[in-house]
Short mmCIF file of C-alpha atoms and ligand atoms in Angstrom, two decimals:
data_model
loop_
_atom_site.label_atom_id
_atom_site.label_comp_id
_atom_site.label_asym_id
_atom_site.label_seq_id
_atom_site.Cartn_x
_atom_site.Cartn_y
_atom_site.Cartn_z
CA MET A 1 -55.39 -95.39 -40.34
CA GLU A 2 -51.98 -93.66 -40.40
CA TYR A 3 -49.98 -92.44 -37.36
CA PHE A 4 -46.60 -90.47 -36.89
CA GLN A 5 -45.92 -92.30 -33.34
CA LYS A 6 -48.31 -94.69 -32.88
CA ASN A 7 -46.48 -96.49 -29.96
CA PHE A 8 -47.33 -93.21 -27.70
CA GLU A 9 -50.65 -92.40 -29.48
CA CYS A 10 -52.04 -95.44 -29.38
CA MET A 11 -50.40 -96.34 -25.97
CA LYS A 12 -52.75 -98.13 -23.29
CA ARG A 13 -53.99 -95.91 -20.66
CA SER A 14 -52.06 -97.74 -17.66
CA GLU A 15 -49.01 -97.86 -19.73
CA MET A 16 -49.25 -93.95 -20.20
CA ARG A 17 -49.96 -93.42 -16.74
CA ALA A 18 -47.19 -95.30 -15.99
CA LEU A 19 -44.84 -92.91 -18.28
CA GLN A 20 -46.55 -90.15 -17.29
CA LEU A 21 -45.70 -90.80 -13.49
CA GLU A 22 -41.70 -91.30 -14.13
CA ARG A 23 -41.77 -88.22 -16.59
CA LEU A 24 -43.27 -86.22 -14.13
CA LYS A 25 -41.08 -86.86 -10.89
CA LYS A 26 -37.79 -86.72 -13.17
CA ILE A 27 -39.23 -83.12 -14.03
CA THR A 28 -40.01 -81.78 -10.84
CA ALA A 29 -36.73 -82.82 -9.22
CA TYR A 30 -35.03 -81.38 -12.72
CA CYS A 31 -37.31 -78.03 -12.60
CA TYR A 32 -36.18 -77.74 -8.66
CA ASP A 33 -32.46 -78.16 -9.41
CA ASN A 34 -32.06 -76.13 -12.35
CA CYS A 35 -33.99 -73.22 -12.05
CA LYS A 36 -34.29 -70.55 -8.64
CA ILE A 37 -38.40 -69.54 -9.84
CA TYR A 38 -38.97 -73.08 -9.16
CA LYS A 39 -36.86 -73.83 -6.16
CA ASP A 40 -38.25 -70.60 -3.88
CA LYS A 41 -41.52 -71.32 -5.01
CA PHE A 42 -41.68 -75.48 -3.64
CA ASP A 43 -39.32 -74.60 -0.94
CA LYS A 44 -42.33 -71.16 0.47
CA ALA A 45 -44.70 -74.48 -0.41
CA GLY A 46 -42.46 -77.44 2.10
CA LEU A 47 -42.34 -79.16 -0.94
CA LYS A 48 -39.55 -81.79 -1.67
CA PRO A 49 -39.59 -83.54 -5.22
CA SER A 50 -39.31 -86.51 -4.09
CA HIS A 51 -43.07 -85.29 -2.20
CA ILE A 52 -44.56 -86.56 -5.72
CA ARG A 53 -45.19 -90.14 -5.39
CA SER A 54 -48.32 -90.50 -7.49
CA LEU A 55 -49.91 -88.62 -10.44
CA GLU A 56 -52.38 -87.62 -8.14
CA ASP A 57 -49.53 -86.03 -6.13
CA ILE A 58 -49.42 -83.01 -9.00
CA LYS A 59 -51.97 -81.33 -6.91
CA LEU A 60 -49.04 -80.52 -4.11
CA ILE A 61 -47.26 -78.51 -6.78
CA PRO A 62 -47.77 -74.91 -6.51
CA PHE A 63 -49.60 -73.62 -10.03
CA THR A 64 -47.63 -71.63 -12.49
CA THR A 65 -48.56 -68.47 -13.85
CA LYS A 66 -47.84 -65.75 -16.26
CA GLU A 67 -46.69 -63.88 -13.47
CA ASP A 68 -44.02 -66.00 -13.09
CA PHE A 69 -42.11 -65.51 -16.28
CA PHE A 70 -41.82 -61.53 -15.08
CA VAL A 71 -39.94 -62.61 -11.87
CA ASP A 72 -36.60 -62.77 -13.60
CA TYR A 73 -37.30 -61.26 -17.03
CA PRO A 74 -36.53 -62.22 -19.72
CA TYR A 75 -34.77 -65.81 -18.82
CA GLY A 76 -35.13 -66.52 -15.27
CA ILE A 77 -37.87 -69.21 -15.99
CA PHE A 78 -35.27 -71.00 -18.13
CA SER A 79 -34.05 -74.39 -16.51
CA ARG A 80 -31.10 -74.27 -19.07
CA PRO A 81 -28.21 -71.75 -19.57
CA LEU A 82 -28.47 -69.43 -22.38
CA LYS A 83 -25.46 -71.47 -24.35
CA ASP A 84 -28.13 -74.79 -24.42
CA ILE A 85 -30.95 -72.63 -25.99
CA VAL A 86 -30.98 -72.74 -29.58
CA ARG A 87 -34.64 -70.94 -30.28
CA ILE A 88 -36.24 -67.91 -28.43
CA HIS A 89 -39.94 -67.10 -29.18
CA ALA A 90 -42.49 -64.98 -27.85
CA SER A 91 -46.47 -65.05 -26.51
CA SER A 92 -48.27 -62.37 -28.75
CA GLY A 93 -48.80 -60.58 -25.53
CA THR A 94 -51.45 -58.82 -26.49
CA THR A 95 -51.30 -56.25 -23.54
CA GLY A 96 -48.04 -55.66 -21.54
CA ARG A 97 -44.74 -57.25 -21.92
CA PRO A 98 -44.36 -60.78 -24.13
CA THR A 99 -43.85 -63.71 -22.41
CA VAL A 100 -40.63 -64.99 -23.36
CA VAL A 101 -40.17 -68.92 -23.89
CA GLY A 102 -36.80 -70.77 -24.98
CA TYR A 103 -36.31 -74.22 -26.89
CA THR A 104 -33.25 -76.36 -26.78
CA ARG A 105 -32.58 -78.62 -29.44
CA ASN A 106 -34.24 -81.37 -28.25
CA ASP A 107 -36.94 -79.41 -27.30
CA LEU A 108 -37.34 -78.27 -31.39
CA GLU A 109 -37.72 -81.86 -32.15
CA MET A 110 -40.44 -83.21 -29.76
CA TRP A 111 -42.46 -79.65 -30.69
CA SER A 112 -42.00 -80.90 -34.74
CA ASP A 113 -43.32 -84.49 -33.64
CA VAL A 114 -46.67 -82.99 -31.75
CA VAL A 115 -47.24 -80.97 -34.66
CA ALA A 116 -46.59 -83.66 -37.09
CA ARG A 117 -48.95 -85.96 -35.20
CA PHE A 118 -51.86 -84.19 -35.58
CA ALA A 119 -50.99 -83.17 -39.15
CA VAL A 120 -50.60 -87.09 -40.00
CA SER A 121 -53.93 -87.72 -37.65
CA MET A 122 -55.79 -85.62 -40.49
CA GLY A 123 -54.74 -87.32 -43.41
CA GLY A 124 -51.54 -85.02 -44.14
CA ASN A 125 -48.68 -86.63 -46.23
CA ALA A 126 -45.66 -85.78 -48.21
CA GLU A 127 -47.72 -84.72 -51.21
CA ASP A 128 -49.05 -82.10 -49.27
CA ILE A 129 -48.48 -78.37 -50.32
CA VAL A 130 -48.68 -76.25 -47.21
CA GLN A 131 -49.62 -72.44 -47.71
CA ILE A 132 -48.26 -71.05 -43.57
CA SER A 133 -50.31 -68.17 -43.65
CA PHE A 134 -49.44 -67.28 -39.80
CA GLY A 135 -46.78 -64.48 -39.15
CA TYR A 136 -43.29 -65.46 -38.82
CA GLY A 137 -41.65 -63.85 -36.11
CA LEU A 138 -41.83 -64.43 -32.65
CA PHE A 139 -45.18 -66.05 -32.64
CA THR A 140 -45.10 -69.58 -32.14
CA GLY A 141 -47.76 -70.34 -34.88
CA ALA A 142 -45.90 -70.12 -38.14
CA PHE A 143 -42.65 -71.97 -37.41
CA GLY A 144 -44.45 -74.76 -34.83
CA LEU A 145 -46.65 -75.48 -37.71
CA HIS A 146 -43.95 -75.37 -40.89
CA LYS A 147 -41.48 -77.08 -38.71
CA GLY A 148 -44.03 -80.27 -38.38
CA TRP A 149 -45.38 -80.52 -41.58
CA GLU A 150 -41.82 -80.15 -43.13
CA LYS A 151 -41.19 -83.19 -40.65
CA ILE A 152 -43.88 -85.53 -42.64
CA GLY A 153 -41.77 -84.52 -45.93
CA ALA A 154 -44.48 -81.66 -47.08
CA ALA A 155 -43.77 -79.01 -49.63
CA ILE A 156 -44.37 -75.46 -47.39
CA ILE A 157 -44.91 -72.52 -48.32
CA PRO A 158 -43.74 -69.77 -46.02
CA VAL A 159 -45.61 -67.36 -46.98
CA SER A 160 -46.59 -65.33 -43.56
CA SER A 161 -49.49 -63.54 -42.88
CA GLY A 162 -50.80 -60.07 -44.81
CA ASN A 163 -51.11 -59.52 -48.36
CA THR A 164 -54.54 -61.32 -48.88
CA GLU A 165 -54.56 -60.87 -52.27
CA ARG A 166 -51.09 -62.84 -52.55
CA GLN A 167 -52.53 -65.65 -50.50
CA VAL A 168 -54.99 -66.31 -52.85
CA MET A 169 -52.85 -66.06 -56.21
CA LEU A 170 -50.60 -68.65 -54.03
CA LEU A 171 -53.98 -70.78 -53.38
CA ARG A 172 -54.49 -71.25 -57.23
CA GLU A 173 -50.99 -70.79 -58.68
CA PHE A 174 -49.33 -72.95 -56.72
CA LYS A 175 -51.80 -75.27 -55.80
CA SER A 176 -51.73 -75.40 -52.27
CA THR A 177 -53.54 -78.96 -50.53
CA VAL A 178 -53.47 -77.37 -46.79
CA LEU A 179 -54.14 -73.77 -45.33
CA VAL A 180 -52.49 -72.78 -41.89
CA ALA A 181 -54.02 -69.80 -40.48
CA THR A 182 -56.07 -68.58 -37.87
CA PRO A 183 -59.73 -69.18 -38.08
CA SER A 184 -61.02 -65.54 -38.71
CA TYR A 185 -57.66 -65.03 -41.55
CA GLY A 186 -58.77 -68.09 -42.87
CA LEU A 187 -62.32 -66.75 -43.46
CA TYR A 188 -60.64 -63.15 -44.83
CA ILE A 189 -58.82 -65.14 -47.17
CA ALA A 190 -61.86 -67.38 -48.54
CA GLU A 191 -63.78 -63.48 -48.54
CA ALA A 192 -60.99 -62.35 -50.86
CA LEU A 193 -60.26 -65.55 -53.24
CA HIS A 194 -64.68 -64.43 -53.67
CA THR A 195 -64.11 -61.19 -54.40
CA ALA A 196 -61.60 -62.07 -56.81
CA GLY A 197 -64.02 -63.81 -58.78
CA TYR A 198 -63.00 -67.51 -57.91
CA THR A 199 -64.93 -70.36 -55.90
CA LYS A 200 -63.82 -73.12 -53.95
CA ASP A 201 -63.34 -75.04 -57.32
CA ASP A 202 -60.64 -72.43 -58.59
CA ILE A 203 -58.17 -73.72 -55.58
CA CYS A 204 -56.94 -77.46 -54.89
CA LEU A 205 -57.41 -76.75 -51.17
CA ARG A 206 -58.27 -79.98 -49.12
CA LEU A 207 -57.48 -79.42 -45.85
CA GLY A 208 -57.80 -76.42 -43.32
CA PHE A 209 -55.58 -75.96 -39.87
CA PHE A 210 -56.92 -73.17 -37.58
CA GLY A 211 -55.44 -72.66 -34.33
CA ALA A 212 -54.32 -69.98 -31.72
CA GLU A 213 -58.13 -68.55 -31.18
CA ALA A 214 -61.18 -69.54 -30.28
CA SER A 215 -63.47 -70.57 -33.16
CA THR A 216 -67.23 -72.29 -33.20
CA ARG A 217 -68.13 -75.31 -35.17
CA GLU A 218 -69.90 -72.87 -36.79
CA SER A 219 -66.91 -70.84 -38.06
CA HIS A 220 -65.45 -74.07 -39.18
CA ALA A 221 -68.76 -75.25 -41.25
CA GLU A 222 -68.62 -71.99 -42.94
CA LEU A 223 -64.61 -72.48 -43.70
CA SER A 224 -65.66 -75.85 -44.63
CA ARG A 225 -68.29 -74.57 -47.15
CA GLN A 226 -66.62 -71.84 -48.87
CA LEU A 227 -62.95 -73.37 -49.41
CA GLY A 228 -63.68 -76.97 -49.88
CA ILE A 229 -62.32 -78.17 -46.98
CA VAL A 230 -62.16 -80.75 -44.00
CA THR A 231 -60.82 -78.23 -41.45
CA ASN A 232 -58.77 -78.87 -38.31
CA ASP A 233 -58.79 -77.18 -34.86
CA ASN A 234 -55.63 -77.21 -33.33
CA TYR A 235 -54.41 -75.84 -29.64
CA GLY A 236 -51.15 -74.64 -28.34
CA LEU A 237 -49.60 -71.58 -26.31
CA SER A 238 -46.08 -69.96 -26.19
CA GLU A 239 -45.71 -70.93 -22.37
CA ILE A 240 -46.21 -74.60 -23.02
CA THR A 241 -44.41 -74.89 -26.65
CA GLY A 242 -46.63 -73.09 -29.24
CA PRO A 243 -48.87 -75.12 -31.41
CA GLY A 244 -48.65 -78.88 -30.97
CA VAL A 245 -50.42 -79.25 -27.49
CA SER A 246 -53.52 -80.73 -28.90
CA GLY A 247 -55.41 -80.90 -32.34
CA GLU A 248 -58.17 -82.84 -33.75
CA CYS A 249 -57.79 -86.04 -36.03
CA ILE A 250 -60.48 -87.04 -38.84
CA GLU A 251 -62.84 -87.98 -36.13
CA LYS A 252 -62.87 -84.47 -35.19
CA THR A 253 -64.07 -85.49 -31.76
CA GLY A 254 -61.96 -83.28 -30.03
CA MET A 255 -58.44 -82.18 -29.75
CA HIS A 256 -56.33 -84.97 -28.67
CA ILE A 257 -53.52 -84.08 -26.52
CA ALA A 258 -50.07 -84.93 -26.56
CA GLU A 259 -50.37 -86.35 -23.11
CA ASP A 260 -46.95 -88.04 -22.96
CA HIS A 261 -45.58 -84.31 -23.05
CA PHE A 262 -47.95 -82.08 -21.83
CA TYR A 263 -50.16 -83.70 -18.61
CA PRO A 264 -53.65 -82.05 -18.20
CA GLU A 265 -55.87 -81.13 -15.48
CA ILE A 266 -58.93 -79.62 -15.06
CA VAL A 267 -59.39 -77.22 -12.22
CA ASP A 268 -62.55 -74.78 -10.98
CA LYS A 269 -61.32 -71.41 -11.63
CA ASN A 270 -62.35 -70.17 -8.76
CA THR A 271 -61.41 -72.72 -5.81
CA LEU A 272 -58.20 -73.87 -8.28
CA GLU A 273 -59.54 -77.16 -6.64
CA PRO A 274 -59.30 -80.26 -9.86
CA ILE A 275 -62.35 -81.05 -10.96
CA GLY A 276 -63.08 -84.60 -12.56
CA GLY A 277 -66.09 -86.12 -14.43
CA GLY A 278 -65.39 -84.40 -17.43
CA GLU A 279 -66.71 -81.08 -16.24
CA VAL A 280 -65.80 -77.59 -17.68
CA GLY A 281 -62.70 -75.84 -15.95
CA GLU A 282 -59.38 -74.28 -16.77
CA LEU A 283 -56.73 -76.24 -18.69
CA VAL A 284 -53.82 -76.65 -16.64
CA LEU A 285 -50.87 -78.12 -18.33
CA THR A 286 -47.33 -79.48 -17.13
CA THR A 287 -44.72 -80.27 -19.46
CA LEU A 288 -43.30 -83.57 -18.79
CA THR A 289 -40.10 -83.37 -21.02
CA LYS A 290 -39.19 -80.24 -22.05
CA GLU A 291 -35.43 -79.17 -21.10
CA GLY A 292 -34.79 -75.30 -21.50
CA MET A 293 -38.22 -74.28 -20.37
CA PRO A 294 -40.32 -76.59 -18.26
CA ILE A 295 -43.50 -75.49 -16.79
CA LEU A 296 -45.23 -77.13 -13.92
CA ARG A 297 -48.91 -76.78 -13.47
CA TYR A 298 -49.41 -73.61 -16.04
CA ARG A 299 -52.93 -72.16 -15.74
CA THR A 300 -53.78 -71.58 -19.19
CA LYS A 301 -56.80 -69.32 -18.21
CA ASP A 302 -58.59 -71.61 -21.27
CA LEU A 303 -61.94 -73.29 -20.40
CA THR A 304 -62.61 -76.93 -21.84
CA ARG A 305 -63.42 -79.99 -20.74
CA LEU A 306 -61.60 -83.66 -21.19
CA ASN A 307 -62.89 -86.91 -22.65
CA TYR A 308 -61.00 -90.04 -21.74
CA ASP A 309 -63.09 -92.29 -24.08
CA VAL A 310 -61.20 -94.13 -26.87
CA CYS A 311 -61.42 -91.94 -30.05
CA LYS A 312 -62.74 -94.38 -33.15
CA CYS A 313 -59.38 -93.38 -34.90
CA GLY A 314 -57.54 -95.73 -32.36
CA ARG A 315 -55.30 -92.94 -30.66
CA THR A 316 -56.03 -93.33 -27.21
CA SER A 317 -54.80 -89.90 -25.84
CA VAL A 318 -57.13 -87.53 -24.19
CA ARG A 319 -59.39 -85.33 -26.18
CA MET A 320 -60.18 -81.75 -25.07
CA ASP A 321 -63.39 -80.05 -26.35
CA LYS A 322 -63.08 -76.77 -28.39
CA VAL A 323 -61.85 -74.08 -26.13
CA ILE A 324 -65.04 -72.05 -25.23
CA GLY A 325 -63.18 -68.79 -24.11
CA ARG A 326 -60.32 -67.48 -21.81
CA THR A 327 -61.55 -66.45 -18.36
CA ASP A 328 -59.73 -63.28 -18.83
CA ASP A 329 -62.23 -62.95 -22.00
CA MET A 330 -65.49 -63.79 -20.29
CA LEU A 331 -67.71 -60.70 -20.01
CA ILE A 332 -69.68 -60.32 -17.50
CA ILE A 333 -72.96 -58.18 -18.40
CA ARG A 334 -75.46 -57.42 -16.37
CA GLY A 335 -74.50 -60.23 -13.75
CA VAL A 336 -74.76 -62.68 -17.24
CA ASN A 337 -71.72 -64.62 -18.23
CA VAL A 338 -70.74 -64.36 -21.78
CA PHE A 339 -68.47 -65.79 -24.24
CA PRO A 340 -67.89 -64.38 -27.60
CA SER A 341 -67.82 -67.74 -28.63
CA GLN A 342 -71.51 -68.10 -28.10
CA ILE A 343 -72.27 -64.55 -30.14
CA GLU A 344 -70.21 -65.97 -32.77
CA SER A 345 -72.36 -69.01 -32.81
CA VAL A 346 -75.26 -67.36 -33.28
CA LEU A 347 -74.10 -65.20 -35.96
CA MET A 348 -72.51 -67.97 -38.30
CA GLU A 349 -75.72 -69.97 -38.46
CA LEU A 350 -77.37 -67.21 -40.20
CA ALA A 351 -77.10 -67.08 -43.90
CA GLU A 352 -78.04 -63.57 -43.95
CA VAL A 353 -74.89 -61.86 -42.01
CA GLY A 354 -71.17 -62.34 -42.50
CA ASN A 355 -68.85 -63.61 -40.73
CA ASN A 356 -67.05 -59.93 -39.32
CA TYR A 357 -68.69 -58.96 -36.03
CA GLU A 358 -68.07 -56.69 -33.32
CA ILE A 359 -69.24 -57.07 -29.60
CA ILE A 360 -69.15 -54.09 -28.02
CA VAL A 361 -69.89 -53.63 -24.22
CA LYS A 362 -70.82 -50.05 -22.48
CA ARG A 363 -72.09 -49.05 -18.89
CA GLU A 364 -74.49 -46.62 -19.18
CA GLY A 365 -75.28 -45.11 -15.71
CA TYR A 366 -75.32 -48.40 -13.86
CA LEU A 367 -76.24 -50.69 -16.72
CA ASP A 368 -74.46 -52.55 -18.89
CA THR A 369 -75.00 -52.75 -22.65
CA LEU A 370 -74.02 -54.84 -25.28
CA GLU A 371 -74.06 -54.60 -28.73
CA VAL A 372 -73.37 -56.94 -31.57
CA LYS A 373 -72.64 -55.33 -35.08
CA VAL A 374 -72.40 -57.27 -37.68
CA GLU A 375 -72.16 -57.50 -41.91
CA VAL A 376 -75.31 -57.71 -43.65
CA VAL A 377 -74.34 -60.78 -46.79
CA ASP A 378 -76.47 -58.47 -49.46
CA GLY A 379 -75.47 -54.27 -49.38
CA ALA A 380 -79.33 -53.86 -50.55
CA LEU A 381 -81.04 -55.07 -47.43
CA LEU A 382 -79.81 -51.99 -45.67
CA THR A 383 -82.57 -49.84 -47.69
CA ASP A 384 -84.76 -51.93 -47.16
CA TYR A 385 -86.26 -50.92 -43.57
CA SER A 386 -88.56 -53.73 -43.12
CA GLY A 387 -86.49 -56.25 -44.22
CA LEU A 388 -83.80 -54.86 -41.81
CA GLU A 389 -85.62 -54.83 -39.05
CA ARG A 390 -86.77 -58.19 -38.94
CA LEU A 391 -83.82 -59.72 -39.59
CA ARG A 392 -82.42 -57.24 -36.52
CA THR A 393 -85.43 -58.53 -34.34
CA LYS A 394 -84.40 -62.17 -35.34
CA ILE A 395 -80.86 -61.67 -34.71
CA LYS A 396 -81.91 -59.95 -31.14
CA HIS A 397 -83.89 -63.05 -30.30
CA LYS A 398 -81.52 -65.89 -31.16
CA ILE A 399 -78.85 -64.05 -28.97
CA LYS A 400 -81.58 -63.90 -25.99
CA SER A 401 -82.12 -67.22 -25.95
CA ALA A 402 -79.10 -68.54 -26.28
CA LEU A 403 -77.23 -66.07 -23.87
CA GLN A 404 -80.19 -64.83 -21.47
CA ILE A 405 -79.56 -61.44 -22.29
CA GLU A 406 -80.89 -58.45 -24.57
CA ALA A 407 -78.50 -56.96 -27.10
CA ALA A 408 -78.75 -54.27 -29.53
CA VAL A 409 -78.02 -55.29 -32.95
CA ARG A 410 -76.73 -53.21 -35.66
CA LEU A 411 -76.69 -54.58 -39.15
CA VAL A 412 -73.79 -52.71 -41.23
CA GLU A 413 -72.40 -52.59 -44.96
CA PRO A 414 -70.59 -55.73 -46.03
CA SER A 415 -66.99 -55.04 -46.13
CA SER A 416 -67.04 -52.65 -43.62
CA LEU A 417 -65.76 -54.10 -40.61
CA LYS A 418 -61.82 -54.63 -39.84
CA ARG A 419 -60.42 -57.79 -41.09
CA TYR A 420 -57.80 -59.29 -38.87
CA GLU A 421 -54.57 -61.45 -40.44
CA GLY A 422 -53.63 -63.12 -37.17
CA LYS A 423 -56.06 -63.59 -34.01
CA ALA A 424 -58.73 -61.25 -34.15
CA LYS A 425 -60.14 -58.52 -31.80
CA ARG A 426 -63.99 -59.32 -31.49
CA VAL A 427 -65.04 -58.14 -28.42
CA PHE A 428 -64.67 -54.06 -27.31
CA ASP A 429 -65.20 -53.37 -23.33
CA LEU A 430 -65.43 -49.98 -22.89
CA ARG A 431 -66.96 -50.28 -19.46
CA ASN A 432 -63.42 -49.00 -17.90
CA THR A 433 -62.78 -46.46 -19.97
CA ARG A 434 -64.34 -42.84 -20.44
CA ASP A 435 -65.50 -42.48 -24.32
O1 DLL B 1 -51.65 -69.11 -30.23
C1 DLL B 1 -50.07 -70.98 -30.64
C2 DLL B 1 -50.43 -71.57 -31.68
C3 DLL B 1 -50.52 -71.16 -32.53
C4 DLL B 1 -51.69 -72.56 -31.44
C5 DLL B 1 -51.08 -71.71 -33.91
C6 DLL B 1 -52.32 -72.93 -32.64
C7 DLL B 1 -51.93 -72.48 -33.55
P1 DLL B 1 -50.23 -67.70 -27.45
O2 DLL B 1 -49.88 -66.64 -28.62
O3 DLL B 1 -49.58 -67.84 -26.60
O4 DLL B 1 -50.27 -68.95 -28.62
O5 DLL B 1 -51.28 -67.85 -27.49
C8 DLL B 1 -52.13 -68.61 -26.84
O6 DLL B 1 -54.54 -68.66 -27.46
O7 DLL B 1 -54.09 -69.70 -24.33
C9 DLL B 1 -55.35 -70.11 -25.88
O8 DLL B 1 -56.53 -68.79 -25.61
C10 DLL B 1 -55.69 -69.24 -27.40
N1 DLL B 1 -55.56 -70.64 -28.37
C11 DLL B 1 -54.62 -70.91 -28.87
N2 DLL B 1 -55.10 -72.22 -29.67
C12 DLL B 1 -56.86 -72.09 -29.46
C13 DLL B 1 -57.55 -72.96 -30.30
C14 DLL B 1 -50.74 -69.61 -29.84
N3 DLL B 1 -57.09 -73.52 -31.26
C15 DLL B 1 -53.94 -68.82 -26.33
N4 DLL B 1 -59.08 -72.49 -29.65
C16 DLL B 1 -54.09 -69.91 -26.01
C17 DLL B 1 -59.03 -71.72 -28.72
C18 DLL B 1 -56.71 -71.25 -28.82
N5 DLL B 1 -57.98 -70.91 -28.24
#
């Protein structure tokens, strides 16, 4: 088994905890001394950095949320003057202003280290040819994966997202061995490969690194099947560093968190009290080593759980489960909590429907309605009324048994729904809009 930084990845738990505590004390004092936003929050809570004496004391520290990035926008959340900042990125910010994030030179080194760790943990090496199909720009995805893979000596193809026919051409002609994309774009590229008349046997891909949005085991199985690859799920967020917070290893039993740099907690999303025992809750992250913009107890809004068992790969780092969804993406339909990923799991298991779907929620009178639109694989089915009805009923039953909720199912023509080159938009909640 290869490791990138074995001393940290395989550290004994007692040593890891000691290291985390030492770093937590230091970063708490550093934030208090260098960032007014933190100083004000600590003073308001009557907290001094010296009150942090154990890892458990982390719960004394007030949470940081997205709103804190706007208190003194854009750079107020930085702990270093701009002369020390060498890179600025921003979150994708689908709604409103994006959060602005800054890195010092050491932050960039750390960032590429943590990405290199999970690349190596999947068997990535200097011989790989890595096609980066994330958009280069303010988004952290492309630069994050680029620098991590470059660090292990791989050859990077910085194609960026979009121009899907060209992606296929590069896969074939440049013989890329690794594809880096959102899972939804990965599926789109796979579709374009087949539309152009090729199969997985015409390309050299062996690994697919997918992240930046929630995905299911079923969609990864589909990516594996269509592209002939072993897939990896990796997680991160701009506010914490970008990609590299955690990633699956070849065992694929959860995403290893680089916990010498990012301290994870799980809290109840309503009471905000810490939850132990491997239960699902909101992930809260503290950066332990960042200089430019350290973040204490960031509420990610992502729901997952932690597993502290040692992995078969030998890494001792805690693993997080696949993200179920964001608390702000959770739909409450007629009182039932529904995550888009649950619907995706149902659809991806069915061979008769494709990988593109839309979830539409409306309010009719006082009643919420849920509609799932999905493409059939075989367009001929659309003229076969009884075949179509059978499939619709089957999907409705499966959704009912997975979610305990009735959904209307609309089967549409192949290739008729919008494809995404970055993060996909699957949910259209029209309850608060007039239509
Ligand atoms: O998406 C960073 C990233 C880029 C991660 C490339 C992995 C690969 P943001 O644009 O700030 O940063 O969005 C962060 O995306 O809070 C999650 O809700 C979601 N997310 C990221 N990775 C995953 C994943 C990047 N593997 C937000 N599974 C996060 C589920 C993910 N959700």
